[in-house]
Short mmCIF file of C-alpha atoms and ligand atoms in Angstrom, two decimals:
data_model
loop_
_atom_site.label_atom_id
_atom_site.label_comp_id
_atom_site.label_asym_id
_atom_site.label_seq_id
_atom_site.Cartn_x
_atom_site.Cartn_y
_atom_site.Cartn_z
CA MET K 1 -0.04 0.01 0.01
CA PRO K 2 1.63 3.36 -0.90
CA LYS K 3 2.04 5.75 1.85
CA VAL K 4 1.79 9.50 1.80
CA VAL K 5 2.60 11.87 4.45
CA ALA K 6 0.26 14.83 4.75
CA LEU K 7 1.35 17.64 6.85
CA PRO K 8 -0.22 20.76 6.06
CA ARG K 9 -2.63 22.31 9.03
CA SER K 10 -5.82 22.44 7.22
CA PHE K 11 -5.26 19.09 4.81
CA SER K 12 -7.35 16.88 6.81
CA ARG K 13 -10.31 19.25 6.41
CA SER K 14 -10.65 18.73 2.66
CA GLU K 15 -12.83 15.80 2.23
CA GLU K 16 -12.40 15.62 -1.52
CA ALA K 17 -8.66 15.22 -1.09
CA LYS K 18 -8.77 12.71 1.59
CA GLU K 19 -11.17 10.76 -0.78
CA LEU K 20 -8.86 10.87 -3.58
CA LEU K 21 -6.16 9.67 -1.38
CA LEU K 22 -8.21 6.72 0.00
CA LYS K 23 -9.74 5.85 -3.44
CA ALA K 24 -6.09 5.53 -4.79
CA GLY K 25 -5.40 2.97 -2.18
CA PHE K 26 -3.03 5.35 -0.14
CA GLU K 27 -2.10 4.86 3.50
CA VAL K 28 -2.23 8.74 4.90
CA ILE K 29 -0.04 9.73 7.91
CA TRP K 30 -1.18 12.82 9.17
CA ASN K 31 0.47 15.70 11.03
CA THR K 32 -0.96 15.57 14.73
CA GLU K 33 1.32 18.54 15.83
CA GLY K 34 -0.98 21.05 14.37
CA ARG K 35 2.33 22.91 13.29
CA PRO K 36 4.98 22.70 10.55
CA LEU K 37 7.45 20.14 11.17
CA LYS K 38 11.13 20.57 11.70
CA GLU K 39 13.98 18.70 9.95
CA ALA K 40 14.66 16.12 12.66
CA GLU K 41 10.89 15.28 13.20
CA LEU K 42 10.45 14.95 9.33
CA ILE K 43 13.28 12.55 9.12
CA GLU K 44 11.50 10.17 11.02
CA VAL K 45 8.13 10.48 9.45
CA ILE K 46 9.45 10.57 5.76
CA LYS K 47 11.15 7.08 5.88
CA GLY K 48 9.26 4.51 3.75
CA ALA K 49 6.78 7.30 2.37
CA ASP K 50 5.86 7.19 -1.44
CA ALA K 51 4.72 10.80 -1.50
CA LEU K 52 5.13 13.99 0.68
CA ILE K 53 2.66 16.91 0.94
CA THR K 54 4.03 19.66 2.57
CA GLY K 55 3.11 23.26 3.77
CA ILE K 56 5.90 25.05 5.18
CA ASP K 57 7.73 22.20 6.84
CA GLU K 58 11.67 22.05 6.67
CA VAL K 59 12.18 19.82 3.86
CA THR K 60 15.89 19.97 3.89
CA ALA K 61 18.45 17.77 1.85
CA LYS K 62 18.66 15.39 5.20
CA VAL K 63 15.00 14.85 4.97
CA LEU K 64 15.16 14.11 1.32
CA GLU K 65 18.00 11.78 1.68
CA ALA K 66 16.10 9.99 4.38
CA GLY K 67 13.05 9.53 2.19
CA ALA K 68 14.82 8.81 -1.28
CA PRO K 69 14.72 5.11 -1.19
CA THR K 70 10.78 5.34 -1.68
CA LEU K 71 10.07 9.02 -2.09
CA LYS K 72 8.35 9.79 -5.62
CA VAL K 73 7.34 13.27 -5.08
CA VAL K 74 7.32 16.26 -2.84
CA ALA K 75 4.10 18.06 -3.41
CA LYS K 76 3.94 21.58 -2.05
CA TYR K 77 0.49 22.64 -0.75
CA GLY K 78 0.86 26.03 -1.96
CA VAL K 79 3.23 27.88 -4.13
CA GLY K 80 6.28 29.50 -2.21
CA TYR K 81 8.65 26.41 -2.14
CA ASP K 82 11.63 27.97 -0.56
CA ASN K 83 11.19 25.48 2.47
CA ILE K 84 11.98 22.80 -0.12
CA ASP K 85 15.55 22.12 -1.04
CA VAL K 86 14.95 21.64 -4.84
CA GLU K 87 18.66 21.25 -5.52
CA ALA K 88 18.80 18.13 -3.39
CA ALA K 89 15.56 16.98 -4.71
CA ASN K 90 16.70 17.44 -8.32
CA ARG K 91 19.99 15.46 -7.55
CA LEU K 92 17.85 12.78 -5.79
CA GLY K 93 15.61 12.68 -8.74
CA ILE K 94 12.44 13.32 -6.69
CA PRO K 95 10.25 15.66 -8.59
CA VAL K 96 8.85 18.71 -6.66
CA THR K 97 5.50 20.36 -7.49
CA ILE K 98 3.33 23.36 -6.42
CA THR K 99 -0.34 24.19 -6.65
CA PRO K 100 -0.21 27.59 -8.87
CA GLY K 101 -3.19 29.68 -8.54
CA ALA K 102 -4.76 27.79 -5.73
CA PRO K 103 -3.98 30.22 -2.86
CA THR K 104 -4.02 33.29 -5.07
CA ARG K 105 -7.03 34.94 -4.06
CA SER K 106 -6.97 34.24 -0.49
CA VAL K 107 -3.45 35.97 -0.12
CA ALA K 108 -4.78 38.98 -2.41
CA GLU K 109 -7.63 39.28 0.21
CA LEU K 110 -5.28 39.16 3.10
CA ALA K 111 -3.00 41.98 1.58
CA LEU K 112 -5.94 44.17 1.15
CA THR K 113 -7.34 43.15 4.63
CA LEU K 114 -3.91 44.08 6.15
CA MET K 115 -3.78 47.52 4.31
CA LEU K 116 -7.21 48.59 5.40
CA SER K 117 -6.40 47.21 9.02
CA VAL K 118 -3.22 49.33 9.13
CA ALA K 119 -4.66 52.26 7.52
CA ARG K 120 -7.72 52.53 9.71
CA HIS K 121 -6.14 51.00 12.96
CA ILE K 122 -8.73 48.37 13.39
CA PRO K 123 -7.05 45.98 15.48
CA GLN K 124 -5.91 48.72 18.14
CA MET K 125 -9.50 50.18 18.23
CA ASN K 126 -10.98 46.83 18.43
CA ALA K 127 -8.80 46.12 21.45
CA GLY K 128 -9.70 49.55 23.11
CA VAL K 129 -13.57 48.94 22.49
CA ARG K 130 -13.46 45.39 24.25
CA GLU K 131 -11.66 47.14 27.18
CA GLY K 132 -14.53 49.66 27.75
CA GLY K 133 -12.73 52.47 25.71
CA TRP K 134 -13.98 54.42 22.77
CA GLY K 135 -10.69 55.79 21.17
CA ARG K 136 -11.88 56.80 17.78
CA THR K 137 -8.54 57.22 15.83
CA THR K 138 -8.12 58.95 12.55
CA GLY K 139 -7.23 56.75 9.81
CA SER K 140 -6.60 57.34 6.03
CA GLU K 141 -8.13 56.24 2.80
CA LEU K 142 -6.77 53.99 0.21
CA GLY K 143 -8.53 55.97 -2.43
CA ASP K 144 -6.00 58.13 -4.83
CA LYS K 145 -3.10 56.57 -2.99
CA VAL K 146 -0.28 55.14 -4.68
CA LEU K 147 0.25 51.33 -4.36
CA GLY K 148 3.73 49.85 -5.29
CA VAL K 149 3.58 46.09 -5.98
CA VAL K 150 6.80 44.34 -5.94
CA GLY K 151 6.24 40.97 -8.07
CA LEU K 152 3.42 41.39 -10.24
CA GLY K 153 2.60 37.56 -10.53
CA ALA K 154 -0.52 35.78 -9.64
CA ILE K 155 -1.07 37.15 -6.38
CA GLY K 156 0.20 40.63 -7.13
CA ALA K 157 -2.36 40.79 -10.30
CA GLU K 158 -5.36 39.98 -8.01
CA VAL K 159 -4.12 42.79 -5.37
CA VAL K 160 -4.03 45.10 -8.39
CA LYS K 161 -7.62 44.22 -9.43
CA ARG K 162 -8.71 44.80 -5.87
CA ALA K 163 -6.76 48.03 -5.36
CA VAL K 164 -8.13 49.57 -8.65
CA ALA K 165 -11.76 49.20 -7.24
CA PHE K 166 -10.52 51.29 -4.27
CA ASP K 167 -9.55 54.14 -6.64
CA MET K 168 -5.83 53.37 -6.12
CA LYS K 169 -3.10 54.18 -8.74
CA VAL K 170 -0.67 51.18 -9.21
CA ILE K 171 2.82 51.17 -9.96
CA ALA K 172 4.78 47.79 -10.08
CA TYR K 173 8.34 46.32 -10.28
CA ASP K 174 8.79 42.98 -11.92
CA ALA K 175 11.38 41.51 -14.51
CA PHE K 176 8.54 40.33 -16.55
CA VAL K 177 6.19 43.07 -17.96
CA ARG K 178 2.35 42.08 -18.24
CA GLN K 179 0.91 44.08 -20.90
CA ASP K 180 -2.82 42.85 -19.65
CA MET K 181 -1.99 44.62 -16.35
CA ILE K 182 -1.13 47.91 -18.12
CA ASP K 183 -3.99 47.88 -20.60
CA LYS K 184 -6.78 46.89 -17.95
CA TYR K 185 -5.70 48.49 -14.92
CA GLY K 186 -3.23 51.12 -15.88
CA VAL K 187 -0.28 49.74 -13.99
CA GLU K 188 2.76 51.61 -14.60
CA TYR K 189 5.93 49.67 -14.33
CA VAL K 190 8.95 51.32 -12.56
CA THR K 191 12.29 50.82 -11.03
CA LEU K 192 12.62 49.67 -7.65
CA PRO K 193 14.03 53.16 -6.12
CA GLU K 194 11.08 54.97 -7.97
CA LEU K 195 8.58 52.29 -6.56
CA TYR K 196 9.93 53.10 -3.10
CA ALA K 197 9.89 56.71 -3.36
CA GLN K 198 6.46 57.00 -5.05
CA SER K 199 4.38 54.49 -3.04
CA ASP K 200 1.90 55.24 -0.15
CA PHE K 201 1.45 51.42 0.32
CA ILE K 202 4.22 48.85 -0.76
CA THR K 203 2.89 45.15 -0.99
CA LEU K 204 5.33 42.54 -1.37
CA HIS K 205 4.40 39.49 -3.65
CA ALA K 206 7.82 38.20 -5.09
CA PRO K 207 9.40 34.58 -4.04
CA ALA K 208 12.21 34.39 -1.69
CA ILE K 209 15.19 34.20 -3.93
CA PRO K 210 18.70 35.41 -3.74
CA GLU K 211 17.78 38.65 -5.57
CA THR K 212 14.95 39.37 -3.11
CA VAL K 213 16.16 38.01 0.27
CA GLY K 214 16.81 41.28 2.53
CA MET K 215 15.42 43.79 -0.40
CA ILE K 216 13.58 45.81 2.51
CA ASN K 217 16.42 47.08 4.28
CA LYS K 218 18.03 50.26 5.85
CA GLU K 219 18.80 51.69 2.46
CA SER K 220 15.34 50.84 0.78
CA LEU K 221 13.45 52.01 3.84
CA ALA K 222 15.14 55.38 3.54
CA GLN K 223 13.77 55.89 0.09
CA MET K 224 10.26 55.31 1.24
CA LYS K 225 7.93 58.20 2.19
CA LYS K 226 7.59 58.75 6.05
CA THR K 227 3.87 57.99 5.48
CA ALA K 228 4.43 54.59 3.64
CA ILE K 229 2.90 51.55 4.79
CA LEU K 230 4.52 48.23 4.09
CA ILE K 231 2.63 44.97 3.45
CA ASN K 232 4.29 41.60 3.47
CA THR K 233 2.25 38.47 2.85
CA ALA K 234 5.18 37.01 0.81
CA ARG K 235 8.07 35.79 2.72
CA GLY K 236 9.82 37.24 6.16
CA ASP K 237 12.78 36.75 4.40
CA LEU K 238 12.53 39.48 2.06
CA VAL K 239 12.64 41.89 5.00
CA VAL K 240 15.49 42.84 7.51
CA GLU K 241 13.52 42.71 10.27
CA GLN K 242 15.68 44.72 12.62
CA ASP K 243 16.00 47.57 9.82
CA LEU K 244 12.19 47.61 9.76
CA TYR K 245 11.81 47.70 13.51
CA GLU K 246 14.16 50.63 13.62
CA ALA K 247 12.11 52.30 10.60
CA LEU K 248 8.73 51.75 12.20
CA SER K 249 10.04 52.82 15.80
CA SER K 250 11.75 56.13 14.48
CA GLY K 251 8.81 57.11 12.23
CA GLN K 252 11.01 56.53 9.15
CA ILE K 253 8.03 54.83 7.60
CA ALA K 254 4.33 55.07 9.14
CA GLY K 255 3.12 51.31 9.41
CA ALA K 256 3.31 47.52 8.41
CA GLY K 257 1.07 44.71 8.13
CA LEU K 258 3.00 41.61 8.23
CA ASP K 259 1.83 37.91 7.64
CA THR K 260 5.32 36.54 7.27
CA PHE K 261 8.47 36.35 9.34
CA VAL K 262 12.02 35.26 9.07
CA GLN K 263 11.37 33.07 11.67
CA GLU K 264 7.74 31.71 12.53
CA PRO K 265 6.84 32.08 15.03
CA PRO K 266 8.95 35.30 15.39
CA ALA K 267 12.17 35.14 17.46
CA THR K 268 11.21 38.49 19.40
CA LEU K 269 8.17 40.21 19.85
CA ASP K 270 9.99 43.71 18.95
CA ILE K 271 8.01 44.23 15.76
CA VAL K 272 5.02 42.52 16.56
CA GLY K 273 4.61 44.50 19.47
CA LEU K 274 4.84 48.15 17.95
CA PRO K 275 1.67 49.99 18.01
CA ASN K 276 1.72 50.88 14.19
CA VAL K 277 2.22 47.21 13.13
CA VAL K 278 -0.57 44.62 12.15
CA THR K 279 0.30 41.06 12.19
CA SER K 280 -1.20 37.72 11.28
CA PRO K 281 0.60 34.06 11.79
CA HIS K 282 1.18 33.16 8.14
CA VAL K 283 -2.25 32.69 7.06
CA GLY K 284 -2.37 34.26 3.58
CA SER K 285 -3.82 30.97 2.16
CA ASN K 286 -5.63 29.72 5.24
CA THR K 287 -9.14 29.88 4.00
CA VAL K 288 -11.48 27.03 3.56
CA GLU K 289 -11.49 27.69 -0.23
CA ALA K 290 -7.88 28.02 -0.62
CA GLY K 291 -7.30 24.90 1.57
CA TYR K 292 -9.51 22.54 -0.60
CA ARG K 293 -7.97 23.87 -3.87
CA MET K 294 -4.36 23.20 -2.59
CA ALA K 295 -5.23 19.83 -0.96
CA LYS K 296 -7.00 18.58 -4.22
CA MET K 297 -3.97 19.57 -6.27
CA ALA K 298 -1.32 18.52 -4.17
CA ALA K 299 -3.24 14.77 -3.62
CA GLU K 300 -3.50 14.69 -7.48
CA GLU K 301 0.20 15.24 -7.81
CA ALA K 302 0.98 12.65 -5.16
CA ILE K 303 -1.48 10.14 -6.92
CA ARG K 304 0.19 10.94 -10.37
CA ALA K 305 3.56 10.39 -8.92
CA VAL K 306 2.83 6.70 -7.51
CA ASN K 307 1.20 5.99 -10.82
CA GLY K 308 4.19 6.63 -12.54
CA GLU K 309 2.87 9.67 -14.57
CA ALA K 310 4.51 13.01 -15.04
CA PRO K 311 3.94 15.68 -12.59
CA LYS K 312 1.51 18.49 -13.70
CA PHE K 313 3.19 21.43 -12.11
CA PRO K 314 6.73 20.74 -11.40
CA VAL K 315 9.49 23.16 -10.24
CA LYS K 316 13.10 22.81 -11.14
CA VAL K 317 14.67 25.93 -9.85
CA PRO K 318 15.53 26.31 -6.38
CA VAL K 319 14.37 29.48 -4.63
CA ASN K 320 16.31 28.67 -1.43
CA LYS K 321 18.62 31.22 -0.16
N1 NAI G 1 1.37 34.50 3.18
C1 NAI G 1 0.97 33.06 2.47
O1 NAI G 1 0.44 32.31 3.31
C2 NAI G 1 1.41 32.80 1.17
C3 NAI G 1 2.50 33.48 0.59
N2 NAI G 1 3.02 33.22 -0.76
C4 NAI G 1 4.11 34.07 -1.26
O2 NAI G 1 3.70 34.77 -2.58
C5 NAI G 1 4.47 34.48 -3.35
C6 NAI G 1 3.99 34.75 -4.69
O3 NAI G 1 3.14 33.97 -5.27
P1 NAI G 1 2.64 33.88 -6.40
O4 NAI G 1 1.94 35.39 -6.90
O5 NAI G 1 1.47 32.75 -6.86
O6 NAI G 1 3.94 33.64 -7.45
P2 NAI G 1 4.09 33.89 -8.99
O7 NAI G 1 5.21 33.01 -9.53
O8 NAI G 1 2.65 33.88 -9.84
O9 NAI G 1 4.36 35.36 -8.82
C7 NAI G 1 5.80 35.85 -8.52
C8 NAI G 1 6.27 37.23 -9.36
O10 NAI G 1 7.64 37.65 -8.62
C9 NAI G 1 8.32 38.03 -9.77
N3 NAI G 1 9.66 38.18 -9.16
C10 NAI G 1 10.68 37.35 -9.48
N4 NAI G 1 11.90 37.78 -9.04
C11 NAI G 1 11.52 39.02 -8.47
C12 NAI G 1 12.29 40.18 -8.23
N5 NAI G 1 13.68 39.96 -8.07
N6 NAI G 1 11.66 41.31 -7.96
C13 NAI G 1 10.35 41.53 -8.24
N7 NAI G 1 9.65 40.45 -8.44
C14 NAI G 1 9.98 39.28 -8.91
C15 NAI G 1 8.00 37.13 -10.79
O11 NAI G 1 8.45 37.59 -12.15
C16 NAI G 1 6.61 36.91 -10.68
O12 NAI G 1 5.96 37.71 -11.69
C17 NAI G 1 5.24 32.99 -3.16
O13 NAI G 1 6.49 33.19 -3.75
C18 NAI G 1 4.98 32.88 -1.67
O14 NAI G 1 6.37 33.13 -1.08
C19 NAI G 1 2.04 32.45 -1.30
C20 NAI G 1 1.07 31.98 -1.03
C21 NAI G 1 0.75 31.95 0.34
O1 AKG G 2 1.33 25.98 4.01
C1 AKG G 2 0.78 27.00 4.37
O2 AKG G 2 -0.03 27.21 5.10
C2 AKG G 2 1.56 28.20 3.71
C3 AKG G 2 1.50 28.18 2.04
C4 AKG G 2 2.54 29.26 1.76
O3 AKG G 2 2.72 30.16 2.15
C5 AKG G 2 2.60 29.15 0.10
O4 AKG G 2 1.57 28.69 -0.54
O5 AKG G 2 3.63 29.79 -0.25
#
């Protein structure tokens, strides 16, 4: 009986994906920890598995080597695969797949949620009202503001659609220019320094790759408006957190909405404790709808691999640091 290790938090809620795996005759090993697994834990559970379905667990070279004798696929439940050592997987002949498009709308909605929450101080006021207070703070509108999108791929494009509906003007930085974004939404492609200087809101949607890791640092923060709000639903590694902490504390920028962190949960509460910061615990794709789509697509990749079929959404190029 083929064995699949299914680790993502919400995978077990997806009846359709479970059904697919059971019908295909899989024995399914669930993650009972309720959190992503570390390398040492994964080395133990991966042994003898035919397929691994992973969220943001530490799928290192050592894990892949431990699974290599039987492992036929690492199916990412999601799209950001920087938690998987793709180079090692390539070397061991283990395909790595993702679920493109499945989390897109959910992450875009969270990016907008964070923009609005920071601009209107919603969590802070909510906490005050719950304590019996009535502290009515003055927020700012999104309308007529400039949104700078770093990485105009699937998620970035969905953010643009929504931002335009809020009457925002959108500028973007990406190596690949999408004519549809220019024609339909009036997006203007600019250089990164131009984006930093002109944006009222900056939202990050690029993968964690050597070119992007640490891109939000002292120098880039110094180029931003003092009223700028930074949103990160991409990866914590894009930001030098100490530099962001200093920029937010000193008024170099006005606020931040953060879903992702260098270490999760964060190593210190410095940034998350600031009054001008709104956070969420890496839940961009954590909706019922995205969970269903990601679980189904990842399960289908596991079944294809065990049946000896080619993967549908393979990735080859590592995005690891
Ligand atoms: N917070 C969460 O729960 C989630 C976070 N993510 C993150 O969002 C990222 C984006 O996802 P998608 O939009 O689906 O991926 P995508 O591949 O469709 O888009 C990524 C875009 O970034 C661009 N890019 C690459 N290098 C760049 C650079 N140096 N500077 C600027 N742009 C660059 C690419 O050209 C592409 O257009 C993922 O890599 C992942 O890290 C994805 C899903 C859930
Ligand atoms: O497993 C998760 O919940 C995170 C998914 C994610 O961040 C991604 O798709 O890149």
